[in-house]
PDB file of C-alpha atoms in Angstrom:
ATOM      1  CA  UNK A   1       0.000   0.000   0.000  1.00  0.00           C
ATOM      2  CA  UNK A   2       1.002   3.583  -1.209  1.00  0.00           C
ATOM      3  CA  UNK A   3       0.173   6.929   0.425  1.00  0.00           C
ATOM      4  CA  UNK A   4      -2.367   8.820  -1.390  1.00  0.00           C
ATOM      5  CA  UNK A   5      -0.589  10.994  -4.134  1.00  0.00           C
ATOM      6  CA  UNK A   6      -0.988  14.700  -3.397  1.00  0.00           C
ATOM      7  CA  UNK A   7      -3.630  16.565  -6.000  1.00  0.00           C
ATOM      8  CA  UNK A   8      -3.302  20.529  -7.395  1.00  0.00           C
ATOM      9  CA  UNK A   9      -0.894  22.909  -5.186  1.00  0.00           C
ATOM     10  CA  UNK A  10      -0.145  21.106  -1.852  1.00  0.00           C
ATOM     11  CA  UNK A  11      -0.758  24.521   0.417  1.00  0.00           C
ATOM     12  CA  UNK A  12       1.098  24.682   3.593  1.00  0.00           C
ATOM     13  CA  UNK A  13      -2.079  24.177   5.427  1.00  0.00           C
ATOM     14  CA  UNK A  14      -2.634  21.240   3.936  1.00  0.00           C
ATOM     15  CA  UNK A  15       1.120  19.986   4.885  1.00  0.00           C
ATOM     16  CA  UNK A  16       0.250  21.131   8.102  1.00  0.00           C
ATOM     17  CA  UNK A  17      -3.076  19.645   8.389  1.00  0.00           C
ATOM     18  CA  UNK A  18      -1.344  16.470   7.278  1.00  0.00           C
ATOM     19  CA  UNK A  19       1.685  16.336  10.158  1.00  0.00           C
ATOM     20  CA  UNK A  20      -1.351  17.211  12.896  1.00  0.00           C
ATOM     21  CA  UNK A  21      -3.012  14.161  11.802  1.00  0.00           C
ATOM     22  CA  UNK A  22       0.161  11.964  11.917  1.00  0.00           C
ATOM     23  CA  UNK A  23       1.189  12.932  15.553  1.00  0.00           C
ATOM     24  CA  UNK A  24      -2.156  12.579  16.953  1.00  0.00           C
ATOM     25  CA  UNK A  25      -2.815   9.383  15.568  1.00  0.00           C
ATOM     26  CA  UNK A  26       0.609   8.180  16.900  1.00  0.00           C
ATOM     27  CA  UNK A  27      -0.443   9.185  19.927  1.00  0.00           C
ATOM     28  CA  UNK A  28      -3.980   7.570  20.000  1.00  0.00           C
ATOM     29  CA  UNK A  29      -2.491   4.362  18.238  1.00  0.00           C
ATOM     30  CA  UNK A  30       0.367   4.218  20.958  1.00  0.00           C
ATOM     31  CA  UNK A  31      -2.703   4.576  23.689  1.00  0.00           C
ATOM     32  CA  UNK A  32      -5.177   2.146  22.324  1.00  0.00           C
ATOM     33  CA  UNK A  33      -3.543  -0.195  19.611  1.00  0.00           C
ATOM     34  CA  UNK A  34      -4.120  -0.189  16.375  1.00  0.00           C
ATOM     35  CA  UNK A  35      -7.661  -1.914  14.920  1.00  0.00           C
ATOM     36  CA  UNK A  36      -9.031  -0.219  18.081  1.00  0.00           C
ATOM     37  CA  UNK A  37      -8.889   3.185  17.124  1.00  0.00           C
ATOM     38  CA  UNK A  38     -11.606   4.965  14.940  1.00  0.00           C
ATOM     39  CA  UNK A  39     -11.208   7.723  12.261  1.00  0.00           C
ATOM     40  CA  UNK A  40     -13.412   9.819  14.699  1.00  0.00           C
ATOM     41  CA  UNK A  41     -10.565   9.469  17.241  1.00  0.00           C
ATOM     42  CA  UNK A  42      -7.903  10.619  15.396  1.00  0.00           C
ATOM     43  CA  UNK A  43      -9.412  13.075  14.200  1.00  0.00           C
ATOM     44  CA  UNK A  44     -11.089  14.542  17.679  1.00  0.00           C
ATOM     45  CA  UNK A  45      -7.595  14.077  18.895  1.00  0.00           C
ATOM     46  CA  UNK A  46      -6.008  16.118  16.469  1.00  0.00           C
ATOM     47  CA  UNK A  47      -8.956  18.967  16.178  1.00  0.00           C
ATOM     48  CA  UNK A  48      -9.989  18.231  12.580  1.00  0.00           C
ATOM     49  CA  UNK A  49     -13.055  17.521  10.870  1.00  0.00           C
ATOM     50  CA  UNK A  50     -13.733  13.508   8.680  1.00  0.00           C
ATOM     51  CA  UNK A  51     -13.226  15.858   5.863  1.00  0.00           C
ATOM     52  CA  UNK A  52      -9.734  16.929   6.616  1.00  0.00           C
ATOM     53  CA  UNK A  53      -8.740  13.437   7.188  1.00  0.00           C
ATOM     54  CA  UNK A  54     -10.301  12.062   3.941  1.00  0.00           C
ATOM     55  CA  UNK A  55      -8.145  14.715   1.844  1.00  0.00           C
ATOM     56  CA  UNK A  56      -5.472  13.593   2.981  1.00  0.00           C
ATOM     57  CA  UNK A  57      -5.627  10.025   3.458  1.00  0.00           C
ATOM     58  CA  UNK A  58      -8.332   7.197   1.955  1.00  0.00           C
ATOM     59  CA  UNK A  59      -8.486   5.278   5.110  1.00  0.00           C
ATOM     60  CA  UNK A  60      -7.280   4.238   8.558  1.00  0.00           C
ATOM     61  CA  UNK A  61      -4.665   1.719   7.216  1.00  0.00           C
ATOM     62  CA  UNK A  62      -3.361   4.236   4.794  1.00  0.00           C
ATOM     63  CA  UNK A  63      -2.510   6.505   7.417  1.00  0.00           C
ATOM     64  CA  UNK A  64      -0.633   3.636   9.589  1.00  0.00           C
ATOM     65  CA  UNK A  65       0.948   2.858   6.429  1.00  0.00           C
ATOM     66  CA  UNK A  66       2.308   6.183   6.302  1.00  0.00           C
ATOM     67  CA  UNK A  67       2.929   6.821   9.844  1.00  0.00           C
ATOM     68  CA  UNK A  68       4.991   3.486  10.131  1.00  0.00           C
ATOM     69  CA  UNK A  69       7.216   5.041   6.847  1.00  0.00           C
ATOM     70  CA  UNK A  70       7.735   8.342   8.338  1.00  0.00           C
ATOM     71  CA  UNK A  71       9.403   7.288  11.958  1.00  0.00           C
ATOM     72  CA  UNK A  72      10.665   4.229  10.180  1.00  0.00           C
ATOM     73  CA  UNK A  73      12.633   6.498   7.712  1.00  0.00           C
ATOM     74  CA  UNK A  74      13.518   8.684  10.403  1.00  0.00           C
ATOM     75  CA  UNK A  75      14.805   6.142  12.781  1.00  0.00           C
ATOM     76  CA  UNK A  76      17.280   4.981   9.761  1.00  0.00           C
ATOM     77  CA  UNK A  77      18.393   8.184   9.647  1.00  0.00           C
ATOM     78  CA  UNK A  78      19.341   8.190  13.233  1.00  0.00           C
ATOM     79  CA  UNK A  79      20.706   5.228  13.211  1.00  0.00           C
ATOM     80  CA  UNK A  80      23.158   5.955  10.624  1.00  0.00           C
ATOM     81  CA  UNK A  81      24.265   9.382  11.919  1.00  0.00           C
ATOM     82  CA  UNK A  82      25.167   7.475  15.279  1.00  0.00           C
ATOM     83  CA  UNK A  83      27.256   5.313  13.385  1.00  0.00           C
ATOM     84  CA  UNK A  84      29.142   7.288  11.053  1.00  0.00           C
ATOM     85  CA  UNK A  85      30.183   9.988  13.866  1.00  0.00           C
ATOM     86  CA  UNK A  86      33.570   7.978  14.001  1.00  0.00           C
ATOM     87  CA  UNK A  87      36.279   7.929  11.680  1.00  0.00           C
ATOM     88  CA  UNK A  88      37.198   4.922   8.948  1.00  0.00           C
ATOM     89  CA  UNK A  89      37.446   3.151  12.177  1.00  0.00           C
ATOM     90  CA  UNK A  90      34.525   2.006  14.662  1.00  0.00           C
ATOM     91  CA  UNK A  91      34.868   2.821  18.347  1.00  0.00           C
ATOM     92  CA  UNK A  92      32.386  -0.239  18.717  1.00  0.00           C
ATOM     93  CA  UNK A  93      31.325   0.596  22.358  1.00  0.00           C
ATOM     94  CA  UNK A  94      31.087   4.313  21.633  1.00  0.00           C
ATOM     95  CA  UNK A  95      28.791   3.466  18.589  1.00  0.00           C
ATOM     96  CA  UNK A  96      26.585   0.740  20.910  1.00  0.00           C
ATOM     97  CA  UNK A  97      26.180   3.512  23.169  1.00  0.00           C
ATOM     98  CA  UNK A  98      24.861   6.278  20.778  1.00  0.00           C
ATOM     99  CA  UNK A  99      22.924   3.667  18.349  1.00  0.00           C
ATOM    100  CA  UNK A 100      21.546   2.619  21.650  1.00  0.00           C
ATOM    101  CA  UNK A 101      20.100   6.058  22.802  1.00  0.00           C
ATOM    102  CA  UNK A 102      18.308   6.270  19.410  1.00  0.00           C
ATOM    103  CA  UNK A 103      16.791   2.761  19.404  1.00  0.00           C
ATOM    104  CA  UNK A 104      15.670   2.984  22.913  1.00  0.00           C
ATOM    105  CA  UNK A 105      13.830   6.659  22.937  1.00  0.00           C
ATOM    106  CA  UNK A 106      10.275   6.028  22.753  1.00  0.00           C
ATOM    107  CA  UNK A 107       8.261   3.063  24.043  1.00  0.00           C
ATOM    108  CA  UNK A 108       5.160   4.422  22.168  1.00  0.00           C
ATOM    109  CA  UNK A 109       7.033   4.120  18.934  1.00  0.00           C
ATOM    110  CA  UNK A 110       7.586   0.565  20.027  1.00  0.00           C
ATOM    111  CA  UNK A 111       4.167   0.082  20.709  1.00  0.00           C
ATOM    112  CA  UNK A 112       3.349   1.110  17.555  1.00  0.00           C
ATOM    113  CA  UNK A 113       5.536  -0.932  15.726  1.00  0.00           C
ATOM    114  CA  UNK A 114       4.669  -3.880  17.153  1.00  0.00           C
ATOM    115  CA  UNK A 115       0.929  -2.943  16.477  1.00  0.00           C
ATOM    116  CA  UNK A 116       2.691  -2.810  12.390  1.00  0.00           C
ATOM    117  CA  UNK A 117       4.595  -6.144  13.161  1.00  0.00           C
ATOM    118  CA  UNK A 118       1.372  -7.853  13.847  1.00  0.00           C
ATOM    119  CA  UNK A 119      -1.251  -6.609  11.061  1.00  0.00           C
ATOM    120  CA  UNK A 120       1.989  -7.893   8.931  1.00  0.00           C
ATOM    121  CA  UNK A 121       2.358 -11.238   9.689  1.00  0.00           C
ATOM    122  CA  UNK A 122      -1.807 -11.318   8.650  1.00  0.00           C
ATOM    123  CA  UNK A 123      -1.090  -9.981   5.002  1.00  0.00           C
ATOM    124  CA  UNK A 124       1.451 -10.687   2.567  1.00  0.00           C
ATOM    125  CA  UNK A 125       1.512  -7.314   1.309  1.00  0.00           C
ATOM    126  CA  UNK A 126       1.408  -5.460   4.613  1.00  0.00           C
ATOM    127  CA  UNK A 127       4.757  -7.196   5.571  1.00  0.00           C
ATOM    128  CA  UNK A 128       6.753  -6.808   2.180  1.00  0.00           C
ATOM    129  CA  UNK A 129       6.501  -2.991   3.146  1.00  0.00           C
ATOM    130  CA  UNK A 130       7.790  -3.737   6.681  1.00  0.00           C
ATOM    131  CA  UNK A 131      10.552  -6.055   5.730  1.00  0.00           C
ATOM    132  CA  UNK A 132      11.689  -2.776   3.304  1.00  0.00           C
ATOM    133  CA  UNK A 133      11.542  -0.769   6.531  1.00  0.00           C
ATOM    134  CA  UNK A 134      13.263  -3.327   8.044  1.00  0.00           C
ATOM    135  CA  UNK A 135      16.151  -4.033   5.378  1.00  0.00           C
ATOM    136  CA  UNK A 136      16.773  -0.298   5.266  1.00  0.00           C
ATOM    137  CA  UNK A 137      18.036  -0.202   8.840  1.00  0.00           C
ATOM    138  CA  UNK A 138      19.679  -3.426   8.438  1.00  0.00           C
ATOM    139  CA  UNK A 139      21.640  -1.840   5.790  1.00  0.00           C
ATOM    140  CA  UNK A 140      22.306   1.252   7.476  1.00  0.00           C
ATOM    141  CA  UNK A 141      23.816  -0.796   9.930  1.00  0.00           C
ATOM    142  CA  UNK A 142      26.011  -3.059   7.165  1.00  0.00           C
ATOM    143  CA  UNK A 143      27.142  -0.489   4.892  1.00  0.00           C
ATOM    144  CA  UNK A 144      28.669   1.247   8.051  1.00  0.00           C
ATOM    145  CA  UNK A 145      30.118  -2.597   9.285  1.00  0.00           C
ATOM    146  CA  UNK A 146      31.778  -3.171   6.032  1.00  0.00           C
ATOM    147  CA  UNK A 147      33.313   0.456   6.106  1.00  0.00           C
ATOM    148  CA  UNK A 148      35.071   0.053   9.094  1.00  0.00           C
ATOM    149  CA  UNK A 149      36.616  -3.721   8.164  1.00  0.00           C
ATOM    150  CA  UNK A 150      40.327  -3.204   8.275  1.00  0.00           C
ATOM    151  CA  UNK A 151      40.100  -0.868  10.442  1.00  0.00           C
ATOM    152  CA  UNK A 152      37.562  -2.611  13.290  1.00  0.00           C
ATOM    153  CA  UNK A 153      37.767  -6.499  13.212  1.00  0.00           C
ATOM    154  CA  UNK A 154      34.627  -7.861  13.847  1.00  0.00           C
ATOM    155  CA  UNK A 155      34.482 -11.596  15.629  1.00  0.00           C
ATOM    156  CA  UNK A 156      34.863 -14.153  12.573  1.00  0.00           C
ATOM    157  CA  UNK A 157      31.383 -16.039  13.721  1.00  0.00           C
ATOM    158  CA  UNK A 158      29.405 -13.424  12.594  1.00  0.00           C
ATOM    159  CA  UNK A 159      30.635 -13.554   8.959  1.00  0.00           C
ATOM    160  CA  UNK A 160      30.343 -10.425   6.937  1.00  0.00           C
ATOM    161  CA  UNK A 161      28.839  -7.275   7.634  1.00  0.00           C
ATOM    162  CA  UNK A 162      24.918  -8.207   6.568  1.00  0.00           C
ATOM    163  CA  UNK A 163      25.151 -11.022   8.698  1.00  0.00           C
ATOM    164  CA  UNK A 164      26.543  -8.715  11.890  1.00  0.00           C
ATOM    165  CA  UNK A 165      23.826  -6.249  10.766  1.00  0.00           C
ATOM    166  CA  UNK A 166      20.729  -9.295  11.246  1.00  0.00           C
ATOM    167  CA  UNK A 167      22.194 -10.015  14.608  1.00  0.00           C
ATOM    168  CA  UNK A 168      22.117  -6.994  15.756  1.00  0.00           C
ATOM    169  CA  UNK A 169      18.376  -6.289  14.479  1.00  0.00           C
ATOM    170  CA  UNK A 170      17.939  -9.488  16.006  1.00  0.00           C
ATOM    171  CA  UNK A 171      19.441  -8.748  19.510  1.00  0.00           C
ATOM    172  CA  UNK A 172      16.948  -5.050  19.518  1.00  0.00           C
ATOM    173  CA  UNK A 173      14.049  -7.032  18.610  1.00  0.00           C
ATOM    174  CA  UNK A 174      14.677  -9.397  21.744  1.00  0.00           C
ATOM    175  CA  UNK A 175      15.387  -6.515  24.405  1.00  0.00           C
ATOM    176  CA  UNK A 176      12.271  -4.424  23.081  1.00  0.00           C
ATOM    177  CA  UNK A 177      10.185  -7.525  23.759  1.00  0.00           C
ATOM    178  CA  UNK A 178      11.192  -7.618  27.050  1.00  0.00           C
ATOM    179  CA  UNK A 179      10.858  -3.320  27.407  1.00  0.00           C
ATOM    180  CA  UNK A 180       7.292  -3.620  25.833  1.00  0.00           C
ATOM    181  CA  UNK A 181       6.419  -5.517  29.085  1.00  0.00           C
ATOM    182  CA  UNK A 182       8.587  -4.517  32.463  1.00  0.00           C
ATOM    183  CA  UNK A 183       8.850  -0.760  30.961  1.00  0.00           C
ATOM    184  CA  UNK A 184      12.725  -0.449  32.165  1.00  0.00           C
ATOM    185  CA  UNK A 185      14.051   1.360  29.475  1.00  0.00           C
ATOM    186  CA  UNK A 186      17.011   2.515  31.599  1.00  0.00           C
ATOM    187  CA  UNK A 187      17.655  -1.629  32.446  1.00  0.00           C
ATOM    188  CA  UNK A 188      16.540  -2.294  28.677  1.00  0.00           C
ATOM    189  CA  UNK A 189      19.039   0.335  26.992  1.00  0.00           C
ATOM    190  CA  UNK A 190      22.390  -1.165  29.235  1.00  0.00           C
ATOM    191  CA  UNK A 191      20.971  -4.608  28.122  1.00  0.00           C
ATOM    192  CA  UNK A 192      21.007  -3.838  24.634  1.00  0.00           C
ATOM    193  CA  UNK A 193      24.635  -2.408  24.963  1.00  0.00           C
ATOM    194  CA  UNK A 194      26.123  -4.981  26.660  1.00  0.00           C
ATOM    195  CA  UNK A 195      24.269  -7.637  23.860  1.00  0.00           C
ATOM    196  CA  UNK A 196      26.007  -5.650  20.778  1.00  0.00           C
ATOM    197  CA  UNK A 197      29.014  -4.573  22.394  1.00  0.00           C
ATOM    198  CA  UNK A 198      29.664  -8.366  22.792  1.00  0.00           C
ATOM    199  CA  UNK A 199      28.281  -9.154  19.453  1.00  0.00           C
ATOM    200  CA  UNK A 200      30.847  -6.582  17.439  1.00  0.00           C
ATOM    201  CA  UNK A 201      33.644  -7.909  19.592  1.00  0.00           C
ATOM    202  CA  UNK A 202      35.435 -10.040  21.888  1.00  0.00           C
ATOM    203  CA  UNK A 203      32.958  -9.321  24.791  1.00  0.00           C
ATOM    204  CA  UNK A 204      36.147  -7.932  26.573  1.00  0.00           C
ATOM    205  CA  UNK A 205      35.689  -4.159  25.892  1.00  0.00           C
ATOM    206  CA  UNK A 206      33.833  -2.443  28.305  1.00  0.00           C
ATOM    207  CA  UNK A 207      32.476   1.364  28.343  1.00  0.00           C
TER     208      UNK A 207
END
């Protein structure tokens, strides 16, 4: 699924209009789940009348679909500025640590995303878009891994860089799951550190 291809001038109103209805559905979708939420609510919560909503987006899923893209997308971004703040080098615990304040920010995105992860695994076409989101992070993550070979050794049972770049998707998808539930971000985020930091080396460095 596509977002809904802007028609005539796109006004800064209607940008704005457009952002309103993003955040406040992030919030109520964070609050309530998705699949409980109503196009009402989102758009009592962000002020706006069924007509606002319906110029900019054909339906509830659309908007997820665009929602999930948007802090998806940004969250890659993040990711890789964390990661390319060293040299052609990797300070690998220096790089856990920053990757690991991005990652860890928000619960509600979390919440969210699992919300995504589930309506996925339900429809083929819902999760080729999330493995994208997916891939681009992973990727983010590899390119960056492969830069710093020769320079940083990574430990020889990971392979090459996509295969360091899985396991350390895998190792945030494990902590999360255990965030989502005790809410310990602060226990969660040294967790997550200590997983990769042992992942991308020896296990002996510590920070």
């Amino acid at each position: 699924m596509t977002a809904k291809a802007p028609t005539g001038r796109v006004t800064r109103r209607r940008v704005r209009t457009r952002a309103n209805l993003l955040d406040a559905a992030f919030a109520v979708f964070a609050a309530k789940g998705f699949g409980r939420v109503s196009i009402e609510e989102v758009c009592e919560s962000a002020g706006y009348s069924r007509g606002a909503f319906y110029s900019n987006f054909d339906s509830l899923d659309e908007l997820f679909f665009a929602l999930y893209g948007q802090r998806a997308d940004l969250i890659a971004e993040q990711v890789t500025t964390a990661l390319a703040a060293d040299g052609p080098g990797l300070d690998v615990p220096a790089a856990v640590e920053r990757v690991t304040e991005v990652l860890l920010l928000d619960r509600d995105w979390l919440l969210v995303k699992t919300d995504f992860l589930v309506h996925a695994a339900r429809d083929p076409a819902v999760a080729r878009t999330l493995l994208e989101h997916r891939a681009r992070l992973r990727r983010a993550i590899a390119d960056r891994l492969a830069r710093a070979r020769g320079h940083t050794a990574l430990p020889a049972v990971l392979g090459d860089a996509d295969e360091a770049a899985h396991a350390v998707v895998a190792a945030y998808d494990g902590v999360t799951t255990q965030l989502l539930l005790d809410r310990d971000v602060a226990g969660a985020r040294v967790w997550l550190g200590q997983l990769l930091t042992a992942l991308l080396t020896d296990g002996s460095t510590r920070h």
